[in-house]
PDB file of C-alpha atoms and ligand atoms in Angstrom:
ATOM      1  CA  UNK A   1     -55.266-245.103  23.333  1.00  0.00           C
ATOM      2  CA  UNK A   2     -55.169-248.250  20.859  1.00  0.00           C
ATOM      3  CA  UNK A   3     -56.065-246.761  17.391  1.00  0.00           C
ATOM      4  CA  UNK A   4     -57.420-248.423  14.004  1.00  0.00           C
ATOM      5  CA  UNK A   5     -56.837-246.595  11.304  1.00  0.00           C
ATOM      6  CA  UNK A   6     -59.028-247.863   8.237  1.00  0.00           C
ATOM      7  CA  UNK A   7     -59.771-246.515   4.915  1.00  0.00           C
ATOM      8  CA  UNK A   8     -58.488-247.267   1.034  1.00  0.00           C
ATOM      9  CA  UNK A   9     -55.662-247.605  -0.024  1.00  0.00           C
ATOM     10  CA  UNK A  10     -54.525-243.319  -0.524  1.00  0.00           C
ATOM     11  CA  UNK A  11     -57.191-242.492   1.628  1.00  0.00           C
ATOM     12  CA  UNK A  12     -54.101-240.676   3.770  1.00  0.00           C
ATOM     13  CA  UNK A  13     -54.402-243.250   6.862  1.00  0.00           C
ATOM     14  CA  UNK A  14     -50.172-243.040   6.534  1.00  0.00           C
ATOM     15  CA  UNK A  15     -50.443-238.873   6.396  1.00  0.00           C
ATOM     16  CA  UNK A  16     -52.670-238.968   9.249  1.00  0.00           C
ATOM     17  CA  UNK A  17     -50.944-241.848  11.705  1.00  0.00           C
ATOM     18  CA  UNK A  18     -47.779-239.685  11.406  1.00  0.00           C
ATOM     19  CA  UNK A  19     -49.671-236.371  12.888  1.00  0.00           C
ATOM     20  CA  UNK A  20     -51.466-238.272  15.486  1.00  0.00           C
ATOM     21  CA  UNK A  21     -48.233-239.702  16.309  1.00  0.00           C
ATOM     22  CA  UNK A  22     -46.646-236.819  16.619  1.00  0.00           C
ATOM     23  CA  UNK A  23     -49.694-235.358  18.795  1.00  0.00           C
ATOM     24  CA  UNK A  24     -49.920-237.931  21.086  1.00  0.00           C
ATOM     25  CA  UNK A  25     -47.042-239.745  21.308  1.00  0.00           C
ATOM     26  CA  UNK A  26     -47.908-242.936  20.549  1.00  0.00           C
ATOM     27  CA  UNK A  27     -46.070-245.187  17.757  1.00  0.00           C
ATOM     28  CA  UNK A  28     -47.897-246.384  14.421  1.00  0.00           C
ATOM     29  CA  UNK A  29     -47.635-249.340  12.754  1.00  0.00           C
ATOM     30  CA  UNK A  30     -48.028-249.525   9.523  1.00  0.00           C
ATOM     31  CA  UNK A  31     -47.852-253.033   8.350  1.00  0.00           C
ATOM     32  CA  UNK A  32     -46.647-251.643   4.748  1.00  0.00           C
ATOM     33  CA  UNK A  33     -43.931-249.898   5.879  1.00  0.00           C
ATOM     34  CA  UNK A  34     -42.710-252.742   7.779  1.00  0.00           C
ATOM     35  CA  UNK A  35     -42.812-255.241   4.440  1.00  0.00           C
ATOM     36  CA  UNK A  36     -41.492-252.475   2.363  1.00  0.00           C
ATOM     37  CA  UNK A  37     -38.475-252.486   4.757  1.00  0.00           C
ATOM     38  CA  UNK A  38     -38.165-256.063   4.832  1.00  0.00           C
ATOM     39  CA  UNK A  39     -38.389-256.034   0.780  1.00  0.00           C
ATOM     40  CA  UNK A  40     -35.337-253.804   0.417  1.00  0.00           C
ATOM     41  CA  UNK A  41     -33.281-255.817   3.154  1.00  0.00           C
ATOM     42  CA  UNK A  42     -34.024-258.876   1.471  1.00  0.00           C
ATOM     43  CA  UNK A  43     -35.186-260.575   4.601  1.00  0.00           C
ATOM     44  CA  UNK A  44     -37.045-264.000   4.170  1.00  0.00           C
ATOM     45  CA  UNK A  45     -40.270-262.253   5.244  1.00  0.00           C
ATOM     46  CA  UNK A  46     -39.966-259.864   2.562  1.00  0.00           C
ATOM     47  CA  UNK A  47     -39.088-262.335   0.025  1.00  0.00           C
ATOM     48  CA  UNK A  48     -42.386-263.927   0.640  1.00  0.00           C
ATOM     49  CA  UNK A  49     -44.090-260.719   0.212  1.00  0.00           C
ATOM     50  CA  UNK A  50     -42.473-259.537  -2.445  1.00  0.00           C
ATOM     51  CA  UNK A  51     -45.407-261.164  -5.644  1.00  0.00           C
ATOM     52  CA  UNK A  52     -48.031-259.977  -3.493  1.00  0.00           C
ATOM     53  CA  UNK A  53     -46.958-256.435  -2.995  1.00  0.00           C
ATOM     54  CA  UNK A  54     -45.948-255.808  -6.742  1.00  0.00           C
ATOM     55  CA  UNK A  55     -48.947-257.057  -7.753  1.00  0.00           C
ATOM     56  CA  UNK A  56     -51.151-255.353  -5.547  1.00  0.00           C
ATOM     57  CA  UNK A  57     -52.542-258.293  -3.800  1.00  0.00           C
ATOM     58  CA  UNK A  58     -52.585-258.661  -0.016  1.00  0.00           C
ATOM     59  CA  UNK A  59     -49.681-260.584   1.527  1.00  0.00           C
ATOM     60  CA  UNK A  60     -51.043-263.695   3.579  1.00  0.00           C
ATOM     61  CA  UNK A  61     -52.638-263.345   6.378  1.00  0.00           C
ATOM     62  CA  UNK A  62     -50.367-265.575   9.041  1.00  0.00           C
ATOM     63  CA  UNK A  63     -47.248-263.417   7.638  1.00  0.00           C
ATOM     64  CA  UNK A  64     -48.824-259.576   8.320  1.00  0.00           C
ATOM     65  CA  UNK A  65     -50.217-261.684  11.719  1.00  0.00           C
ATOM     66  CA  UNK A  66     -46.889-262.289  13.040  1.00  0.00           C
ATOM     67  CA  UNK A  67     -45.451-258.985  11.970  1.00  0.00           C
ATOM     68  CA  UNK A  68     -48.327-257.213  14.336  1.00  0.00           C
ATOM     69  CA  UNK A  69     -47.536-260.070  17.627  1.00  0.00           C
ATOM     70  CA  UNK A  70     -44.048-259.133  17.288  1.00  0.00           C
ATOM     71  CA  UNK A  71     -44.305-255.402  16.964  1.00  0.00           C
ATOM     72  CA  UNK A  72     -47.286-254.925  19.512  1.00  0.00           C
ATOM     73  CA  UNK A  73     -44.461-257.525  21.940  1.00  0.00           C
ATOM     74  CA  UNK A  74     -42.437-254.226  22.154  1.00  0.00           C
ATOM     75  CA  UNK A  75     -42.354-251.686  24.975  1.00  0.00           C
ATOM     76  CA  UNK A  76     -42.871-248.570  22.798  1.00  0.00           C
ATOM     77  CA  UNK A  77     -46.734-249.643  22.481  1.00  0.00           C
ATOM     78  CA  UNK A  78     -47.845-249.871  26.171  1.00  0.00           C
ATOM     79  CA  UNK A  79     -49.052-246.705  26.506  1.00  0.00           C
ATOM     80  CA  UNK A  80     -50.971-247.191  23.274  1.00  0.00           C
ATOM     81  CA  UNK A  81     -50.259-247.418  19.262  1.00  0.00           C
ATOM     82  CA  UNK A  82     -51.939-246.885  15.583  1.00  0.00           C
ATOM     83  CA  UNK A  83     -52.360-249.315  13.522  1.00  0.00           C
ATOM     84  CA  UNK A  84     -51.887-248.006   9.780  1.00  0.00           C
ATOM     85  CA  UNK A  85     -52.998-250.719   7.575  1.00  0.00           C
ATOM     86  CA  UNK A  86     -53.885-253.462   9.731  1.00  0.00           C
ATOM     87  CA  UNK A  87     -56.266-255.170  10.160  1.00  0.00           C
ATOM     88  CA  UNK A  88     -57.545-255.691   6.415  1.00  0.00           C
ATOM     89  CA  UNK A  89     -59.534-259.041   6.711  1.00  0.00           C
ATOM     90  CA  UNK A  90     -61.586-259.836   8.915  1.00  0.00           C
ATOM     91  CA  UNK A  91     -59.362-263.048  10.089  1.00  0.00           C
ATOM     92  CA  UNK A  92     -56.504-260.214  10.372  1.00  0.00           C
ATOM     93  CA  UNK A  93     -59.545-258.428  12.966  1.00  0.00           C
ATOM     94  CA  UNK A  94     -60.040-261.882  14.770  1.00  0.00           C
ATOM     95  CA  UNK A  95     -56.179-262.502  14.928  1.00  0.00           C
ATOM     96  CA  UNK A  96     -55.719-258.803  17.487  1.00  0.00           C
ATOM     97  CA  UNK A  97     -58.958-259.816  19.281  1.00  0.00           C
ATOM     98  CA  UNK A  98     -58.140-263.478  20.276  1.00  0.00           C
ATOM     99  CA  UNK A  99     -54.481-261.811  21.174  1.00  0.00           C
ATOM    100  CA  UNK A 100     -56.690-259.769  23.700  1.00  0.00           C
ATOM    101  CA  UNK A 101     -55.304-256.558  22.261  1.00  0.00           C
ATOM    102  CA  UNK A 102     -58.143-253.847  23.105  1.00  0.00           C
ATOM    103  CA  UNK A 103     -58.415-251.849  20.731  1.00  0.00           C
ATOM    104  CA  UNK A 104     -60.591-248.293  21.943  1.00  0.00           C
ATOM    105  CA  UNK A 105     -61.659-246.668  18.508  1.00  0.00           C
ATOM    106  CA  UNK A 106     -61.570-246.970  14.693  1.00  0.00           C
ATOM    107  CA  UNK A 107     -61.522-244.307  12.447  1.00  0.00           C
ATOM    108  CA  UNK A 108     -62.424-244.772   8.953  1.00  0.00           C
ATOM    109  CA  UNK A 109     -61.605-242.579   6.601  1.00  0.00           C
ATOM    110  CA  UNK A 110     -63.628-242.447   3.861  1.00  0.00           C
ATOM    111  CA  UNK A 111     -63.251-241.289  -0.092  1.00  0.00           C
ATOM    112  CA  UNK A 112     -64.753-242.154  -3.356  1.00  0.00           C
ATOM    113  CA  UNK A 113     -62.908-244.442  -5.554  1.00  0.00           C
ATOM    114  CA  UNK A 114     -62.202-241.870  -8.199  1.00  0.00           C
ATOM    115  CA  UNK A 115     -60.100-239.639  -6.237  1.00  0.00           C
ATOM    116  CA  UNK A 116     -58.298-242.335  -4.661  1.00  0.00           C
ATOM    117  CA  UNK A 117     -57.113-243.006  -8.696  1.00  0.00           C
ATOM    118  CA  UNK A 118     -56.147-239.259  -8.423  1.00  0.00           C
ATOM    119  CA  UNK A 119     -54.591-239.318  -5.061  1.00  0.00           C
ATOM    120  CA  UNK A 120     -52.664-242.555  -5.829  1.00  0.00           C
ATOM    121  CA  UNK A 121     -50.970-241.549  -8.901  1.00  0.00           C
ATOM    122  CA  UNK A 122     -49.511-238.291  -7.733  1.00  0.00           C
ATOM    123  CA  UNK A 123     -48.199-239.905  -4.316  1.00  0.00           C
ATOM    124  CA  UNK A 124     -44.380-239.667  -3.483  1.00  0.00           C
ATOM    125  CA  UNK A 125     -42.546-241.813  -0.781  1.00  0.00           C
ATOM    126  CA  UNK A 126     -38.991-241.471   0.904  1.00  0.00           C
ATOM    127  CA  UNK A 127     -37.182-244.488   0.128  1.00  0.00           C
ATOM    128  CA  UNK A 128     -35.679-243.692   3.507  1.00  0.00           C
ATOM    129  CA  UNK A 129     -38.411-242.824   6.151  1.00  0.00           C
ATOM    130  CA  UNK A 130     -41.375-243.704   4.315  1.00  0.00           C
ATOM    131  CA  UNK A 131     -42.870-240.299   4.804  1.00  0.00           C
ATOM    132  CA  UNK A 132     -45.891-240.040   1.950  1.00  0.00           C
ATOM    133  CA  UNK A 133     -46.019-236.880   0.039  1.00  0.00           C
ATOM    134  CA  UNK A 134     -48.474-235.663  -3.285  1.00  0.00           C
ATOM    135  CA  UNK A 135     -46.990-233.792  -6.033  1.00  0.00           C
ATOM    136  CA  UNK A 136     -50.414-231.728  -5.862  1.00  0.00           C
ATOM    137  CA  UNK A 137     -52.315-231.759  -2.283  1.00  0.00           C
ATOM    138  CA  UNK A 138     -48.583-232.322   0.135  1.00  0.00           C
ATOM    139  CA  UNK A 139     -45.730-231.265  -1.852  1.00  0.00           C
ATOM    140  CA  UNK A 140     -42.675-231.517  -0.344  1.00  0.00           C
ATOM    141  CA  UNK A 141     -40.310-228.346   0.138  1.00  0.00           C
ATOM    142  CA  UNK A 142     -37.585-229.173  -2.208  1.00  0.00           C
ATOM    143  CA  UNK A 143     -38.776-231.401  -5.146  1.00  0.00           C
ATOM    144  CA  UNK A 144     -38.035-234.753  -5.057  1.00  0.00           C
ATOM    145  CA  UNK A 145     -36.600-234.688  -1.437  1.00  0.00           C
ATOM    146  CA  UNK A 146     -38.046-235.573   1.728  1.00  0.00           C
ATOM    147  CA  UNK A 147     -38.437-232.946   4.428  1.00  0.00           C
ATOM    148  CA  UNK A 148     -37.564-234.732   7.160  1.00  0.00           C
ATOM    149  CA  UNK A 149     -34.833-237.031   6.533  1.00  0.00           C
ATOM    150  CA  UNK A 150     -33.601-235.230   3.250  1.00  0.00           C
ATOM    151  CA  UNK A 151     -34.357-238.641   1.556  1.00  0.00           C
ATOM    152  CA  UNK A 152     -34.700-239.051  -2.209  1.00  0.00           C
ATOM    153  CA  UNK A 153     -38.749-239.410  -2.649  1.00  0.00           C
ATOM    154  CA  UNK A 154     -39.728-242.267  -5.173  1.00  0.00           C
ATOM    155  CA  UNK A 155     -43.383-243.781  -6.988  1.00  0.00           C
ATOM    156  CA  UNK A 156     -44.341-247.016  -5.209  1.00  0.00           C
ATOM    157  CA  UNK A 157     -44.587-249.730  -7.901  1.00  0.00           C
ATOM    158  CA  UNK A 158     -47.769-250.405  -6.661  1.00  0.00           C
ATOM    159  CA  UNK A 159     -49.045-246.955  -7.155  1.00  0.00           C
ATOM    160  CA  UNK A 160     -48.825-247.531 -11.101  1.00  0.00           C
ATOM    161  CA  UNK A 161     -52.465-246.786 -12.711  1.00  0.00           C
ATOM    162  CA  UNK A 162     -52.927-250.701 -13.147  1.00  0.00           C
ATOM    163  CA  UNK A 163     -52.437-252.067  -9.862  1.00  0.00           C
ATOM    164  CA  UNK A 164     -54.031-248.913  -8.282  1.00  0.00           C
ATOM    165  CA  UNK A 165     -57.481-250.635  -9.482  1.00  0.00           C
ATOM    166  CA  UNK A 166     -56.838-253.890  -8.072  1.00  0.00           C
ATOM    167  CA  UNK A 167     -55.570-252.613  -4.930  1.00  0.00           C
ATOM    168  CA  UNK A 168     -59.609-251.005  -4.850  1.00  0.00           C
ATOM    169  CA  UNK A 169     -61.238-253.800  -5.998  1.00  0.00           C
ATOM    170  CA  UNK A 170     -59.179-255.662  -2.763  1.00  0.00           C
ATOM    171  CA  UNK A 171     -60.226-253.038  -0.617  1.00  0.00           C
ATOM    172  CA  UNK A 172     -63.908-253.108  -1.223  1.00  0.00           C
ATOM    173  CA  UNK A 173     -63.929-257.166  -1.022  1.00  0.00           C
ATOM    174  CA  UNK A 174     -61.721-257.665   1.827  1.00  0.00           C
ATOM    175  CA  UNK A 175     -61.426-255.130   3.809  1.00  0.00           C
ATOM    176  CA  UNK A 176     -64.579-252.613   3.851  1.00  0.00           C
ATOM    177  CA  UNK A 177     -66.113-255.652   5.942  1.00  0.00           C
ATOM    178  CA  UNK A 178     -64.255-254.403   8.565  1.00  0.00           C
ATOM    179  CA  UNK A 179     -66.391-251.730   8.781  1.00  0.00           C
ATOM    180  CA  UNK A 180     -69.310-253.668   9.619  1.00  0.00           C
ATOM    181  CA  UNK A 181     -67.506-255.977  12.166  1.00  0.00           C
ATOM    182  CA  UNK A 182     -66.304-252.549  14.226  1.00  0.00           C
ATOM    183  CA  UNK A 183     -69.913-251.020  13.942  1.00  0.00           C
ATOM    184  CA  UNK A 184     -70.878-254.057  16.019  1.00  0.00           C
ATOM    185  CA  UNK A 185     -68.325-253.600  18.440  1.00  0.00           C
ATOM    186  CA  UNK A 186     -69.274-249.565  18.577  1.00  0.00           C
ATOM    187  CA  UNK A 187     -65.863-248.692  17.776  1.00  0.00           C
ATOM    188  CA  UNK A 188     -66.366-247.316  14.624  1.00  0.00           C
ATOM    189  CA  UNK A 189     -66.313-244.209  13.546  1.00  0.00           C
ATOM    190  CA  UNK A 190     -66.526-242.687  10.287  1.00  0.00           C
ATOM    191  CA  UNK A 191     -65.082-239.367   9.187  1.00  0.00           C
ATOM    192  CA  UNK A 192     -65.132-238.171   5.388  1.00  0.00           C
ATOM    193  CA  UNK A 193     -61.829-237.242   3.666  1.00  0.00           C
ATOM    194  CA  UNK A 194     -61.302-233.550   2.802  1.00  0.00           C
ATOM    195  CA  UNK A 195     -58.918-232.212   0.062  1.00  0.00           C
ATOM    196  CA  UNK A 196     -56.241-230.357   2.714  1.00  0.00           C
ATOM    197  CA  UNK A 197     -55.042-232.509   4.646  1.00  0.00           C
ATOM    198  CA  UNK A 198     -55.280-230.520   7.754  1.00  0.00           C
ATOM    199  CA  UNK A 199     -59.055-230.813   7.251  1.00  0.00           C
ATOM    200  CA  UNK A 200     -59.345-233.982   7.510  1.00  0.00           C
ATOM    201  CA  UNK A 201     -56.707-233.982  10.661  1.00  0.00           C
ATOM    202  CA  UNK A 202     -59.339-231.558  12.702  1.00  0.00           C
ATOM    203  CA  UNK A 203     -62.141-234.642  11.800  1.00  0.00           C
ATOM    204  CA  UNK A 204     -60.179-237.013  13.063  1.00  0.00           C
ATOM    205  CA  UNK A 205     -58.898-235.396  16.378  1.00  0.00           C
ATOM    206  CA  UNK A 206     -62.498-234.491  16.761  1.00  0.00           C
ATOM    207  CA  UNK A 207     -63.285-238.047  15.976  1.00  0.00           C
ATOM    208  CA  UNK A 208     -60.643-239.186  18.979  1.00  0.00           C
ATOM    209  CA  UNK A 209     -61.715-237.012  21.820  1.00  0.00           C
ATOM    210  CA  UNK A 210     -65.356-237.790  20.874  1.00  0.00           C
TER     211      UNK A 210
HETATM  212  P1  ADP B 301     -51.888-248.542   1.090  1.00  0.00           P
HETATM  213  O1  ADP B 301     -52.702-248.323   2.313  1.00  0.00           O
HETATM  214  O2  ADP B 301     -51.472-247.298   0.444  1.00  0.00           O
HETATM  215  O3  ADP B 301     -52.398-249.585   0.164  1.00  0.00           O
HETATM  216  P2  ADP B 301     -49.852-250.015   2.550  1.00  0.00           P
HETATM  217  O4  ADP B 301     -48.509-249.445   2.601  1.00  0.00           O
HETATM  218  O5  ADP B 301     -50.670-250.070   3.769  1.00  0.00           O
HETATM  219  O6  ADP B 301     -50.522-249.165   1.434  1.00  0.00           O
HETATM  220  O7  ADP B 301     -49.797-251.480   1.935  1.00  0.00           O
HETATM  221  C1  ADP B 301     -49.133-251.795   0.746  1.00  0.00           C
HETATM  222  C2  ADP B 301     -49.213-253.270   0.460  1.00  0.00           C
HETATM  223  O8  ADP B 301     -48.650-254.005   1.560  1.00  0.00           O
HETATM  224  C3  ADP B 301     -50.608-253.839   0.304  1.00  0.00           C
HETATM  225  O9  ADP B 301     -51.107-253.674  -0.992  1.00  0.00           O
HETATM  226  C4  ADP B 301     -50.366-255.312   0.665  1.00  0.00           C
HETATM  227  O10 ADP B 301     -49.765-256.022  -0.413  1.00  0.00           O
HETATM  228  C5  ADP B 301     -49.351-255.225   1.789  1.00  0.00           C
HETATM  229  N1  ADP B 301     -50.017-255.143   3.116  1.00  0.00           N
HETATM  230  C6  ADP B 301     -49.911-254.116   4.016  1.00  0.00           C
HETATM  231  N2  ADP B 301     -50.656-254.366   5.114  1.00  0.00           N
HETATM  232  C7  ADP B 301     -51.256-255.568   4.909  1.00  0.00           C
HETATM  233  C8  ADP B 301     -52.159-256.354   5.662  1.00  0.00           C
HETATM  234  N3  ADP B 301     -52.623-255.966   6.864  1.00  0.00           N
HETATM  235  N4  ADP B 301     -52.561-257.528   5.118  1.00  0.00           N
HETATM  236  C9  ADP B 301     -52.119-257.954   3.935  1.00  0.00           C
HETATM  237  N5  ADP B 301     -51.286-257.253   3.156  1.00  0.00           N
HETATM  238  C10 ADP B 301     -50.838-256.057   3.637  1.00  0.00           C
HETATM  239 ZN1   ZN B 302     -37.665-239.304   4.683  1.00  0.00          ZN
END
């Protein structure tokens, strides 16, 4: 099954992908964690990327474009993938459909602007694994540490209160349209964000087998 996973920014698409993952065996890709990676290697891509993810802008479209070609180019995917953060314009939408990558359902996952504020500043990543945590709703076992890779968890810069409100007006401009353009294609389906995140996880498998 070829998954979209859409939603803004803290809506838990990342907490999600890595259950459904896990549950069906599929790989995600999230295009953040694969810039975020090339930031701290210092690779060319993610020197290019670097202003637009500090500032909470989105990184062009051509560069996020070829990230996807090359990653969906691997083996790992043919028996189907999530996509965690892609696509989030519509030319980004276009780009997977004129690669004639068919893409079965998107789940949106929906939650109001103010506790995506709330959610944002308490979120913790592994600078390792890039496993998401929340001091508050997913705290991790040992503070400060991931529970899977023992990594040392850290604040995105991009979480800080000021970007977090640029990041949403971004959201709402450029990428709720997607919405709209995977209603047409009756792929879309919407399921609302609950505060335990096991909640939301029984929507969303629900939302899958549906
Ligand atoms: P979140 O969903 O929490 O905002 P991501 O990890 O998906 O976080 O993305 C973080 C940043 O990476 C974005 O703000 C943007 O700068 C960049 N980015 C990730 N995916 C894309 C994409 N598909 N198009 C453009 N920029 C992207
Ligand atoms: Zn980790």
């Amino acid at each position: 099954m070829n998954i979209i996973l859409l939603g803004a920014p803290g809506a838990g698409k990342g907490t999600q992908a890595e259950i459904i993952c896990e549950r069906l065996s599929i790989p995600t890709i999230s295009t953040g964690n694969i810039i975020r990676e090339a930031l701290k290697s210092g690779t060319e891509m993610g020197l290019k990327a670097k202003s637009f993810i500090e500032a909470g802008s989105l990184v062009p479209d051509e560069v996020v474009i070829g990230i996807i070609k090359e990653r969906l180019a691997k083996g790992d995917c043919e028996n189907g993938f999530i996509l965690d953060g892609f696509p989030r314009t519509i030319p980004q939408a276009e780009a997977l459909d004129k690669m004639g990558v068919v893409i079965d359902k998107v789940i949106d996952i929906e939650v109001t602007d103010e506790s995506i504020v709330k959610r944002l500043s308490g979120r913790r990543v592994c600078e390792d694994c890039g496993a998401s945590y929340h001091l508050e709703y997913k705290a991790p076992k040992v503070d400060g540490k991931c529970d899977k890779c023992n990594g040392t968890l850290v604040q995105r810069k991009d979480d800080h209160p000021d970007t977090v409100l640029s990041r949403l007006e971004v959201y709402h401009k450029e990428t709720e349209p997607l919405k709209a353009y995977y209603e047409k294609q009756n792929k879309l389906v919407i399921v609302y964000g609950q505060d335990e995140v096991q909640d939301t996880t029984k929507l969303v498998l629900q939302a899958l087998e549906a």
